[in-house]
Short mmCIF file of C-alpha atoms and ligand atoms in Angstrom, two decimals:
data_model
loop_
_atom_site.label_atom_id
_atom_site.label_comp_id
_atom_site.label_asym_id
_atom_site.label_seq_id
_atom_site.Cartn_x
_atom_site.Cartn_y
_atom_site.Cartn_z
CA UNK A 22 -18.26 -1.50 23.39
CA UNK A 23 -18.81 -5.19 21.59
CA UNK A 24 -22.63 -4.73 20.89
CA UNK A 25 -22.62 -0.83 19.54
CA UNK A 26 -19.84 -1.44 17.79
CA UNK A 27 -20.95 -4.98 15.96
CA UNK A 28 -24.28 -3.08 15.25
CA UNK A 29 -22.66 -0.18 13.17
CA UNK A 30 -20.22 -2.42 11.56
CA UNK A 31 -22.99 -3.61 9.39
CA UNK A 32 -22.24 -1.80 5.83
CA UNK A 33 -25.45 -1.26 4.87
CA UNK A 34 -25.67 2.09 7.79
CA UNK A 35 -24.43 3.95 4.33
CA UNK A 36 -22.30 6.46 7.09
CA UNK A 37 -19.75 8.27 5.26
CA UNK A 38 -16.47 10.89 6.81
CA UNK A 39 -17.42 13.52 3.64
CA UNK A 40 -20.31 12.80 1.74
CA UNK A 41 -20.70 15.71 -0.49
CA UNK A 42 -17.27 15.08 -1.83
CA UNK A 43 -17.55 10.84 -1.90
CA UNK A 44 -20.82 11.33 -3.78
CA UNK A 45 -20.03 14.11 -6.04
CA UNK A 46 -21.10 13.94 -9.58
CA UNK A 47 -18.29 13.02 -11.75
CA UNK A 48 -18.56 16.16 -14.14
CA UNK A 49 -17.91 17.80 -10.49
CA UNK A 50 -14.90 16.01 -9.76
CA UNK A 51 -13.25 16.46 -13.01
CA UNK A 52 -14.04 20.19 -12.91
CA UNK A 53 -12.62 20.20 -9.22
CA UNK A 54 -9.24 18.33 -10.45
CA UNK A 55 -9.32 20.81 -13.08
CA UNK A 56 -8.71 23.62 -11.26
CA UNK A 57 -6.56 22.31 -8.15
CA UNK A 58 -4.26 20.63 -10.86
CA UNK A 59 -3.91 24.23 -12.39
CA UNK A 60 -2.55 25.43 -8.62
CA UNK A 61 -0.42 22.51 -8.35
CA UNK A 62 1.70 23.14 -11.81
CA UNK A 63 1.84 26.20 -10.91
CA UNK A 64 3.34 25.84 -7.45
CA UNK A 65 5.31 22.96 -8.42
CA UNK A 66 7.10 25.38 -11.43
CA UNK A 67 7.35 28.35 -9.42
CA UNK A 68 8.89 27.05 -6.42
CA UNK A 69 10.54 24.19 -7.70
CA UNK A 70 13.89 24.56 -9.17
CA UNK A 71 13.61 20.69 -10.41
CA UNK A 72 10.11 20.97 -11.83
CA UNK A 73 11.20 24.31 -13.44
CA UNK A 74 13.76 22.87 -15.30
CA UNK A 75 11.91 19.79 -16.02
CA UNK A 76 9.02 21.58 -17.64
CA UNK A 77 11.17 24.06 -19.32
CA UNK A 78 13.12 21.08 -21.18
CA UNK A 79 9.42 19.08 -21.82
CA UNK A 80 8.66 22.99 -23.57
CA UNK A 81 5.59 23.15 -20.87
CA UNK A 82 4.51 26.06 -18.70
CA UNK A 83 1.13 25.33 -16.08
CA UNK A 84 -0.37 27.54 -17.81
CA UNK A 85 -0.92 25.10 -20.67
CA UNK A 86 -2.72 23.31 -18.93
CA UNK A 87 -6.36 24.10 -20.51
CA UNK A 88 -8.27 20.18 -19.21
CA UNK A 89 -7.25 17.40 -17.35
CA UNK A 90 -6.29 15.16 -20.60
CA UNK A 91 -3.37 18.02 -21.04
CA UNK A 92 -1.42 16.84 -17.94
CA UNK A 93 0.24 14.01 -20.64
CA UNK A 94 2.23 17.05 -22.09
CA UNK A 95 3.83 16.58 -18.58
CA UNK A 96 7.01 15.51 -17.86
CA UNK A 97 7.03 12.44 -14.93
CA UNK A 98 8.98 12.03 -11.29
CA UNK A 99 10.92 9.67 -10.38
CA UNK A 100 11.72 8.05 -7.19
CA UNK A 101 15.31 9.41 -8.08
CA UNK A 102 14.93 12.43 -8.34
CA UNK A 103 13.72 12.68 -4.85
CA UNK A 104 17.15 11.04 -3.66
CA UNK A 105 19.25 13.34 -6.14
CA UNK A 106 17.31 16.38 -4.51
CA UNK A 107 17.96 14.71 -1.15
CA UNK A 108 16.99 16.04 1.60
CA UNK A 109 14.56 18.79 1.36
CA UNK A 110 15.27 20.27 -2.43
CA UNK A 111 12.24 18.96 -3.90
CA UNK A 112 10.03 20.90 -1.12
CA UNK A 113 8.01 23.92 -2.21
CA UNK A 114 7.58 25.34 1.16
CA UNK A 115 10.24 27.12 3.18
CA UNK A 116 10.97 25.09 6.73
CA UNK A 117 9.51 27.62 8.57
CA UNK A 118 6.07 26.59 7.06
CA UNK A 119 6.55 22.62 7.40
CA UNK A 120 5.44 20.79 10.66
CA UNK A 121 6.77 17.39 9.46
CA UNK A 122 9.09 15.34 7.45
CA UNK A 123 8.78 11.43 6.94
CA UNK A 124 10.69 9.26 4.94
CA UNK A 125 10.92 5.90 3.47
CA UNK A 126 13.96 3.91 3.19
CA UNK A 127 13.67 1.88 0.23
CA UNK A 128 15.91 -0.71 -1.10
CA UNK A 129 19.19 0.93 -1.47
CA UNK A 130 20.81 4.04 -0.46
CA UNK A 131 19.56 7.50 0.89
CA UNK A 132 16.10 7.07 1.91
CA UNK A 133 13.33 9.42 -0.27
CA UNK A 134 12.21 12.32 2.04
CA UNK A 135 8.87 14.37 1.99
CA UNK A 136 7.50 16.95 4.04
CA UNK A 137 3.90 18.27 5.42
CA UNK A 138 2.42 21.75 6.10
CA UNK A 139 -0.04 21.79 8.77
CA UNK A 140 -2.27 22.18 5.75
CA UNK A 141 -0.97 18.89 4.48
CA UNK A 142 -1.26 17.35 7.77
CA UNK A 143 -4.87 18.16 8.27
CA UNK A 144 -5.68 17.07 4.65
CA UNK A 145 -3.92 13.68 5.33
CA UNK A 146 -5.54 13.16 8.71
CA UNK A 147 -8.84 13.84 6.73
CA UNK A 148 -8.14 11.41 3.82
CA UNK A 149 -7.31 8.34 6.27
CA UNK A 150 -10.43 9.36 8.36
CA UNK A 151 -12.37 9.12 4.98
CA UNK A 152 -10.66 6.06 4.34
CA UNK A 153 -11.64 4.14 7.77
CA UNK A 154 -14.98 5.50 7.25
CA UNK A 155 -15.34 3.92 4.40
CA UNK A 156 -13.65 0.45 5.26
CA UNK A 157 -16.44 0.22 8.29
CA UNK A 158 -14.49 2.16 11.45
CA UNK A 159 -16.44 4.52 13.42
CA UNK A 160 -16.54 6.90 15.69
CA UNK A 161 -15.60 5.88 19.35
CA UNK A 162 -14.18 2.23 17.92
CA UNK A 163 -10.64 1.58 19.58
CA UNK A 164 -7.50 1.23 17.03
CA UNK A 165 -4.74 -0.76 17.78
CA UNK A 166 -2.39 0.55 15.81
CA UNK A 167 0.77 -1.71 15.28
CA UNK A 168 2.21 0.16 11.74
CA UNK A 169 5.53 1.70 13.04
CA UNK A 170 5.78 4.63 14.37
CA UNK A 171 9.00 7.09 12.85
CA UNK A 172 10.07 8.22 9.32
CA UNK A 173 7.74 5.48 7.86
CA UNK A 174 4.56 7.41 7.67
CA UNK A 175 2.19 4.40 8.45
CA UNK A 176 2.27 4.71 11.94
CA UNK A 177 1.63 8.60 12.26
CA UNK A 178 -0.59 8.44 9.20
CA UNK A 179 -3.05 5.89 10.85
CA UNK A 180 -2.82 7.61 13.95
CA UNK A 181 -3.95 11.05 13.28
CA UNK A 182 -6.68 9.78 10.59
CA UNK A 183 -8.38 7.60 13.34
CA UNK A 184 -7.93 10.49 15.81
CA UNK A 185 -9.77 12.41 13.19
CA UNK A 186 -12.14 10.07 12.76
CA UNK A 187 -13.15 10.19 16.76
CA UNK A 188 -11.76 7.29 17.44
CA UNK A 189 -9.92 6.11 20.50
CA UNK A 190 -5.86 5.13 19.54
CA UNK A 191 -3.30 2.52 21.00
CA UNK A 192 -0.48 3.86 19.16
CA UNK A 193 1.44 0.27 19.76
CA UNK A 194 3.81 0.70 16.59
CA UNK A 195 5.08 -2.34 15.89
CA UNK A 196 7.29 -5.08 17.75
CA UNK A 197 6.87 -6.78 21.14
CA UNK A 198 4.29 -8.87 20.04
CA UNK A 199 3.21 -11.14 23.06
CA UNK A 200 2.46 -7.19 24.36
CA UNK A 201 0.43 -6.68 21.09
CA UNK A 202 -1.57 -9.73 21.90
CA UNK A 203 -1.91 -9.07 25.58
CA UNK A 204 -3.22 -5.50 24.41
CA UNK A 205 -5.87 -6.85 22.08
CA UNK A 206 -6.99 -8.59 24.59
CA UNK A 207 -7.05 -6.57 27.56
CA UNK A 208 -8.40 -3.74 25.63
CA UNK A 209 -11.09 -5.45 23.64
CA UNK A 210 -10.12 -3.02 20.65
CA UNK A 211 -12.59 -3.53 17.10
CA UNK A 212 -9.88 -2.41 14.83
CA UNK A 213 -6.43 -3.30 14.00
CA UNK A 214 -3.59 -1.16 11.85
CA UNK A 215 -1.09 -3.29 10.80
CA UNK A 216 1.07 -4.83 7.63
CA UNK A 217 -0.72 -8.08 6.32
CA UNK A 218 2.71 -9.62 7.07
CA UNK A 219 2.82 -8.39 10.71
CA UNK A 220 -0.86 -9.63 11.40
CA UNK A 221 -0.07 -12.82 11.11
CA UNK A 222 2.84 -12.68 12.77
CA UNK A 223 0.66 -11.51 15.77
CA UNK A 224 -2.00 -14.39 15.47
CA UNK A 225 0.79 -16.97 15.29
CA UNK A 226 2.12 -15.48 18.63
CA UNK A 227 -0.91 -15.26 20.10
CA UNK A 228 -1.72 -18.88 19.10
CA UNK A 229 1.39 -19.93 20.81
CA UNK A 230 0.16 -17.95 23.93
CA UNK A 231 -2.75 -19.53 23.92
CA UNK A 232 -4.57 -16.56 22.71
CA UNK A 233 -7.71 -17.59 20.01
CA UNK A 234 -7.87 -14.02 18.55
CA UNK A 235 -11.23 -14.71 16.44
CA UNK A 236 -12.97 -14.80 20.10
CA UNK A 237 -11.97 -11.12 20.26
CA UNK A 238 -13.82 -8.23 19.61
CA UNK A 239 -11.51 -7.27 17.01
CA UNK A 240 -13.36 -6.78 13.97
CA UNK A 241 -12.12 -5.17 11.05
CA UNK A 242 -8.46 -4.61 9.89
CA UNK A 243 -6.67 -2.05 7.61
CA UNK A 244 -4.02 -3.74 6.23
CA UNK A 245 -1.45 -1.97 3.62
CA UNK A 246 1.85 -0.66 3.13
CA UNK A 247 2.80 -3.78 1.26
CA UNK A 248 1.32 -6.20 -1.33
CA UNK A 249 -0.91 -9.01 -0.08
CA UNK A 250 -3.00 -11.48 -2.05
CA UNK A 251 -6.71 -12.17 -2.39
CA UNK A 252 -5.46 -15.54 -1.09
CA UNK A 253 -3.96 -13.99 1.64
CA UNK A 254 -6.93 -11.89 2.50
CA UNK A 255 -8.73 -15.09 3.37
CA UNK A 256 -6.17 -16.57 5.06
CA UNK A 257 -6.14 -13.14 7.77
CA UNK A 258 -9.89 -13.27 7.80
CA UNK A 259 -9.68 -16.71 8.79
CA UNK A 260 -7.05 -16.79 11.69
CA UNK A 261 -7.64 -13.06 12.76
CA UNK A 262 -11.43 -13.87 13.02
CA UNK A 263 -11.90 -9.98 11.11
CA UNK A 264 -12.97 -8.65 7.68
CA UNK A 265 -9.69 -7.35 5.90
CA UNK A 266 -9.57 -3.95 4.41
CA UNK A 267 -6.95 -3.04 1.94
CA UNK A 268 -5.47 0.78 1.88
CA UNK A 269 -3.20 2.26 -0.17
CA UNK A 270 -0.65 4.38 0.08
CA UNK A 271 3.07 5.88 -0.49
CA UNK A 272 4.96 8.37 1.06
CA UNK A 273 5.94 10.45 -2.02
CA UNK A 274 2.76 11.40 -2.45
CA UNK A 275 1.20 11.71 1.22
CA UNK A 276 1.48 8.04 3.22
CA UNK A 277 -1.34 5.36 3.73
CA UNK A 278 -5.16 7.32 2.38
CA UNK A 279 -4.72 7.94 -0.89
CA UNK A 280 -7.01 5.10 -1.55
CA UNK A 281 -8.84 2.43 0.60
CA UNK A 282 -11.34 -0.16 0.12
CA UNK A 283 -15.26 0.47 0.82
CA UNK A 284 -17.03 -2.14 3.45
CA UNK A 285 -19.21 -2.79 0.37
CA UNK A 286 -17.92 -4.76 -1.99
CA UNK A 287 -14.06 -4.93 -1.59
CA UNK A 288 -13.18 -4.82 -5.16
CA UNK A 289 -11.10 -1.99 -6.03
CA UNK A 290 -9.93 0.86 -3.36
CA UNK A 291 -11.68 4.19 -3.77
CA UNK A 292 -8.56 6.72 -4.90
CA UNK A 293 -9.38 10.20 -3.76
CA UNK A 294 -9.47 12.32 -6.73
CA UNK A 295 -10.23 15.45 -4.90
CA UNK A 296 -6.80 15.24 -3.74
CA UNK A 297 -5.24 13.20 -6.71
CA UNK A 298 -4.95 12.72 -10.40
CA UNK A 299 -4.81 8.82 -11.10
CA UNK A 300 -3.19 7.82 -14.36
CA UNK A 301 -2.24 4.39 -15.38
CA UNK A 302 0.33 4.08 -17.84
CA UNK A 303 2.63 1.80 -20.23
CA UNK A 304 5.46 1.85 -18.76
CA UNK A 305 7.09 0.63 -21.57
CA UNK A 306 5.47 3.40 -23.69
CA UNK A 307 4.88 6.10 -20.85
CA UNK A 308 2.00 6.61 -22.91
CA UNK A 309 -1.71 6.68 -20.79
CA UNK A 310 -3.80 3.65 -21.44
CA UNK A 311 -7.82 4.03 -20.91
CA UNK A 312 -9.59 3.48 -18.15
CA UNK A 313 -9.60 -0.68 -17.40
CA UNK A 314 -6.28 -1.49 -18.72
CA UNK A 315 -3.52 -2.49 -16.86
CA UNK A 316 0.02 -0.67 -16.30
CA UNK A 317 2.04 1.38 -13.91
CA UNK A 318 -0.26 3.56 -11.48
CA UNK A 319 0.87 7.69 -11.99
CA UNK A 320 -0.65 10.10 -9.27
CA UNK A 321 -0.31 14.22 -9.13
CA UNK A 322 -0.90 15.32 -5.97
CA UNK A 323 -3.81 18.67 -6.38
CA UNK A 324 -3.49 20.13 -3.11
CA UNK A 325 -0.52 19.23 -1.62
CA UNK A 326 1.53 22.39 -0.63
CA UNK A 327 4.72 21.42 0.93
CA UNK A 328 5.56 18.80 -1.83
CA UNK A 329 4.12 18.73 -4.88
CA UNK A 330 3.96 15.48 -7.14
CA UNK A 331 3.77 15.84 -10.87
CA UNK A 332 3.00 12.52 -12.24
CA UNK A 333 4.40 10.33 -9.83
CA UNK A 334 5.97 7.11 -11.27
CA UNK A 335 4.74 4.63 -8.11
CA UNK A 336 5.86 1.51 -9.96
CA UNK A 337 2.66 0.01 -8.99
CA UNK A 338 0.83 -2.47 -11.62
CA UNK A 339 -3.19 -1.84 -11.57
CA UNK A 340 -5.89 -0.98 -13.42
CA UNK A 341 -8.70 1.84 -12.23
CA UNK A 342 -12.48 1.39 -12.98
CA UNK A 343 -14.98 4.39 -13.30
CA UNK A 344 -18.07 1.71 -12.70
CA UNK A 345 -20.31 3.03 -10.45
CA UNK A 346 -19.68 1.27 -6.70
CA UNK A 347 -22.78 -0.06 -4.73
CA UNK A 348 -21.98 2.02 -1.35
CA UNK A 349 -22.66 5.68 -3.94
CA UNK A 350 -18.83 6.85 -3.73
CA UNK A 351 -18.25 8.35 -6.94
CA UNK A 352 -14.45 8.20 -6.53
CA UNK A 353 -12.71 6.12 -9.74
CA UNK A 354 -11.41 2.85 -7.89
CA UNK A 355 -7.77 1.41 -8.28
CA UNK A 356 -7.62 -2.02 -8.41
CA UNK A 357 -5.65 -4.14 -5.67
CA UNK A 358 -1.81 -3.70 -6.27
CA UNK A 359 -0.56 -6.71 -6.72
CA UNK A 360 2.94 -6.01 -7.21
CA UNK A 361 5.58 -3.30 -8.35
CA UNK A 362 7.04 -3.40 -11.66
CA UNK A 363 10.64 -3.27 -9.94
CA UNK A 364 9.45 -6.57 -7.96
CA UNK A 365 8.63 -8.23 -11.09
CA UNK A 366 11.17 -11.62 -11.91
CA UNK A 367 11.98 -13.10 -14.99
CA UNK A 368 12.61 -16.52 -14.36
CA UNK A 369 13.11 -18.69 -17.46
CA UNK A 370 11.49 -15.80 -19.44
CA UNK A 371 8.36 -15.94 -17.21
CA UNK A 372 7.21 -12.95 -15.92
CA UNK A 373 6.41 -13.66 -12.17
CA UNK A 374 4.91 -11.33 -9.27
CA UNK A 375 5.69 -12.26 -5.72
CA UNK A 376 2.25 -12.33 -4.78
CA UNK A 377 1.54 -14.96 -7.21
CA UNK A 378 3.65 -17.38 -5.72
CA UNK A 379 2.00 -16.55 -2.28
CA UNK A 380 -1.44 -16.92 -4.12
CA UNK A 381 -0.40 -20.94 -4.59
CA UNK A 382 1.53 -21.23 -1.53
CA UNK A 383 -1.86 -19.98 0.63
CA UNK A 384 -3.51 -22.90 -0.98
CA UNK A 385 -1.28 -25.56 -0.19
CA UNK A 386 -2.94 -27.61 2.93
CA UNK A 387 -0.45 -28.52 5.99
CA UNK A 388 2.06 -24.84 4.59
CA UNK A 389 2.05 -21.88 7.11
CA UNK A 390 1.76 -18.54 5.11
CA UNK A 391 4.95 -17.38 5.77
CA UNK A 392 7.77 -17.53 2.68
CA UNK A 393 10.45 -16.02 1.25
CA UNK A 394 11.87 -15.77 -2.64
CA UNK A 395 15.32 -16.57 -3.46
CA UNK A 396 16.99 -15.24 -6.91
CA UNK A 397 19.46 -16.53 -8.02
CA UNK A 398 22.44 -16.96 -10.60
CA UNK A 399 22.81 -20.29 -11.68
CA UNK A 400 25.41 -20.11 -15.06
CA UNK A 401 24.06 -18.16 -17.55
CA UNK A 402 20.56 -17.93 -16.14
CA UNK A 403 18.59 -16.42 -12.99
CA UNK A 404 16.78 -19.32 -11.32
CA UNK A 405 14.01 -18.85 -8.00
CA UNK A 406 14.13 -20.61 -4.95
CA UNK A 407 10.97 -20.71 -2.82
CA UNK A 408 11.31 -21.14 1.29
CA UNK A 409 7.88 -22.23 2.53
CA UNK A 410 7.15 -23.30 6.23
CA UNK A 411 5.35 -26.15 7.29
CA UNK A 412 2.12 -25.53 9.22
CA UNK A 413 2.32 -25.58 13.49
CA UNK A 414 0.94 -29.40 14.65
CA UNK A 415 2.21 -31.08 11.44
CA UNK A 416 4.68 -34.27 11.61
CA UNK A 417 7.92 -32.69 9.81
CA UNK A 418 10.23 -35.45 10.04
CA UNK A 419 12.52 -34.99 6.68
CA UNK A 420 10.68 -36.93 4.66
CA UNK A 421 7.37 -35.03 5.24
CA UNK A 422 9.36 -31.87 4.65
CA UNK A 423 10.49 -33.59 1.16
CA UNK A 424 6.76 -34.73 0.18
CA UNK A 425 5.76 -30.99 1.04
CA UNK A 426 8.46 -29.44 -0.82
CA UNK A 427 7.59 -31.34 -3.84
CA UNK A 428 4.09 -30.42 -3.53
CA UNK A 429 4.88 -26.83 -3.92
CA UNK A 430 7.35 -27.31 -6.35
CA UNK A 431 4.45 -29.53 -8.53
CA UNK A 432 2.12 -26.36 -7.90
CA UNK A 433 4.13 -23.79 -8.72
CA UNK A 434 5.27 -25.75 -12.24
CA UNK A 435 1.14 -26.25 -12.75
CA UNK A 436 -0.03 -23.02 -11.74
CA UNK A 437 2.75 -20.08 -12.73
CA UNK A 438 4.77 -22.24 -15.12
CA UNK A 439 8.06 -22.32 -14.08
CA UNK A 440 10.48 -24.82 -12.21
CA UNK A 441 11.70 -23.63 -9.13
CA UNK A 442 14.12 -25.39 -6.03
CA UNK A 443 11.39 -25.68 -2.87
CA UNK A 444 12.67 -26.07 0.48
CA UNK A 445 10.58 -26.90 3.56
CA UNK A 446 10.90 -25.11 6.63
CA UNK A 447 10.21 -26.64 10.31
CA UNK A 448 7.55 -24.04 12.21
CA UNK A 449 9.48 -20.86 12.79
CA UNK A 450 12.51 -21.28 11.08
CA UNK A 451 11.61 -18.37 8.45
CA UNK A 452 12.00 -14.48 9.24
CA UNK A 453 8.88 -13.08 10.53
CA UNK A 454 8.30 -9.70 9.92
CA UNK A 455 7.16 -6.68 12.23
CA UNK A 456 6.71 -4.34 9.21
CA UNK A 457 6.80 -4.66 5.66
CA UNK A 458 8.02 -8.02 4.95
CA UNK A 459 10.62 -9.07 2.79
CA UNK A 460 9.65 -11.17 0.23
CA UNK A 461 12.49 -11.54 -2.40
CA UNK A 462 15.98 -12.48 -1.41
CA UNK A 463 18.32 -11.18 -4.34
CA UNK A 464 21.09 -13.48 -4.17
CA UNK A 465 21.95 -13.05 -7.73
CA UNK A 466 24.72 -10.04 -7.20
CA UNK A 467 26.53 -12.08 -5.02
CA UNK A 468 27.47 -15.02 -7.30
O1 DLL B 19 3.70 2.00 2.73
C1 DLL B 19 2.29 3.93 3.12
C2 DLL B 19 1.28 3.04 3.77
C3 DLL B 19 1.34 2.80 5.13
C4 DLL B 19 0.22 2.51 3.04
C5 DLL B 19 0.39 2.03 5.76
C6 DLL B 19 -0.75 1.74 3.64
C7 DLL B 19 -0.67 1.48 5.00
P1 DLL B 19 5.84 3.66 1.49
O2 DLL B 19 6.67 3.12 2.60
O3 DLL B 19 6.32 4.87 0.78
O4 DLL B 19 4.42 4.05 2.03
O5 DLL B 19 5.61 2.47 0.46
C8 DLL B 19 4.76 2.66 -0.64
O6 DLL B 19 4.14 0.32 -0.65
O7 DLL B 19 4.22 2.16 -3.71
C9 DLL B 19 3.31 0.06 -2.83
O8 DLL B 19 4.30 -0.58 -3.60
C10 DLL B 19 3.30 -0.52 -1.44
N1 DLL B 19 1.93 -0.49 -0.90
C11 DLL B 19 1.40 0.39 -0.04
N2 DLL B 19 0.10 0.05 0.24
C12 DLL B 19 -0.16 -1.07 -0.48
C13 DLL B 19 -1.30 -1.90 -0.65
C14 DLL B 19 3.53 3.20 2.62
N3 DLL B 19 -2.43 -1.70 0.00
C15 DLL B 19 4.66 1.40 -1.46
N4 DLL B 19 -1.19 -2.95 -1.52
C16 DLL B 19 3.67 1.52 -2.59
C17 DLL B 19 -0.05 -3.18 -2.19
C18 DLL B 19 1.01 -1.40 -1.22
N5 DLL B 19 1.05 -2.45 -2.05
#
């Protein structure tokens, strides 16, 4: 398969999963949103009992609705309200037309449920078929999929949109990973599915087997479900010997697909506004901000039947840009997530993502890129720990692990401003992670 497939991996063979739609004028699209976003109100109100009343108190009725800028008159969802309707009282559709529930467990509590129709389904399967179209996978190319497989809709999601696609599946979920790198191998496949978090976990395991995974004919990667750096990015390209395509996705609003990265230029993932209405808003304000500024990503889902989303509070911080992309998809594009407003710290009154910290820590020489985030409450102030690792092959007698501490700590102060307590790890002392990582330890409670 290595020479077909390295020959159609090039971007420039300008193949796309549904060109009409990628391509469509944007006067087309906005007249399209128009009128699906008029069926969506509509079905969200009338079978709804929680969008009912929510409209009814906000004084709106669909109907309204006369052009896309009216959806502000709106009144937003929250993740909560999908655990106070826990599990199935936000669904429009009676069970006898659903085919499939997922779920996502969050922090805390109930996990957030959602269902499909086998309309839904089929839409989904399309949208992540679109989306590995347009990240460079093609038909025939073998997935490995490692995203889990079960409520989480990764797994299932990444399945059925390469099986739309016409690719060829190892549904591998995720764990056992000396099998995951004994897979790779033995199958040769050109794409893998998988958290950033988890990838690396597999090319550290494979380096301890021996395994040099950039001599593989893996090529390309999807990598979501989780925020991951620019930093990061190179640091997968580099040890997984692949180009690393970001997708986007949440399961409140369908799972990974509702926007993915083009093979062209890799800045910004194409949102698909056939199927959803992007907003980006203050979310200090709630108030929409224009295209290019930065705030809290809010999506209504246009064709969705089983559950409807009327602007859906995702928590994400990003911006969206209209500028016209060099592969011809018209689609607006949302800029990489970086982090979730709910992950933001304020250490010190500095306002601090997670992925900035892993931004510095990927540049530190002799660090592996694994770390963890500790809050916590020191008197009358929250203070941040950082646990970094040192790299495989490196002398880490306690003194190096000092000297390397204090270089991160130095970096950190430089870069981010703020003072935080670094400790050095010895190679494989931190949690790895075989899913979506966790990145912030919140110790503060406790204390
Ligand atoms: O993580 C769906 C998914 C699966 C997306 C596989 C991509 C690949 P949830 O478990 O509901 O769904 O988590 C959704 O994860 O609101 C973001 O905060 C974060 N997230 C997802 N994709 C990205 C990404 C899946 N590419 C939440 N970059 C979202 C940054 C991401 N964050």
């Amino acid at each position: 398969m290595g020479s077909t497939a390295r020959q159609m991996s090039d971007a420039g063979d300008g193949f796309m999963f549904d060109r009409e739609v990628e391509t469509m004028s944007r006067a087309g699209i906005q007249g399209l949103q128009t009128e699906r976003l008029k069926w969506s109100l509509a079905r969200a109100y009338d079978n709804v009992p929680h969008f009912k009343r929510k409209f009814d108190e906000a004084g709106v009725k669909p109907g309204h609705l006369k052009t896309l800028k009216d959806i502000k008159h709106f009144p937003f969802t929250v993740k909560t309200d999908l655990r106070d309707n826990y599990p199935f009282g936000m669904f429009a559709s009676p069970q006898s037309e659903l085919r499939r529930v997922h779920g996502s467990s969050g922090t805390t509590g109930k996990p957030t449920i959602v269902g499909y129709t086998q309309g839904d389904l089929d839409r989904w399967a399309g949208l992540v078929a679109r989306s590995m179209a347009a990240g460079g996978a093609r038909p025939g190319d073998l997935v490995h999929n490692a995203y889990g497989y079960g409520l989480f809709t990764g797994g299932l999601g990444a399945h059925y949109g390469a099986e739309r696609l016409g690719c060829v599946v190892v549904p591998v979920s995720g764990g056992g990973t000396e099998r995951q790198v004994i897979l790779l191998q033995d199958f040769g496949a050109r794409i893998l599915c998988s958290t950033p978090s988890y990838a690396l976990n597999i090319a550290e395991v494979a380096r301890k087997m021996g395994v040099d995974l950039t001599t593989l004919p893996l090529e390309r990667a999807f990598f979501g479900a989780e925020p991951w750096s620019d930093a990061m990015r190179g640091e997968l390209e580099r040890q997984l010997g692949l180009r690393a395509i970001d997708i986007y996705g949440l399961s409140e609003i369908m799972g990974p697909g509702v926007a993915c990265e083009c093979d062209s230029v890799q800045v910004g993932l194409h949102g698909w506004e056939d199927n959803f209405l992007f907003e980006i808003i203050d979310p200090e304000t709630l108030e929409p901000l224009p295209m290019g500024e930065s705030g809290e990503l809010v999506i209504t889902t246009l064709t969705k039947e089983a559950l409807p989303m009327i602007r859906y509070r995702t928590r994400d911080i990003t911006r969206l840009t209209d500028e016209p992309c060099a592969c011809g998809r018209s689609h607006v594009r949302i800029l990489r997530v970086t982090g979730r407003d709910d992950d933001m710290l304020i250490i010190r009154g500095v306002n601090i993502y997670p992925s900035q910290v892993e931004s510095v820590l990927v540049s530190v020489p002799n660090l592996a890129p694994h770390y963890q985030i500790i809050l916590r409450h020191d008197g009358m102030m929250d203070t941040m720990g950082v646990d970094v690792e040192i790299a495989p092959d490196i002398p880490c007698a306690d003194s190096d692990l000092t000297a390397l501490a204090g270089e991160v700590r130095q970096r950190i102060k430089a870069i981010i401003g703020v003072t935080c307590a670094v400790v050095a790890k010895r190679p494989g002392e931190l949690p790895r992670s075989e899913g979506k990582a966790v990145r912030v330890l919140d110790q503060r409670k406790k204390i």
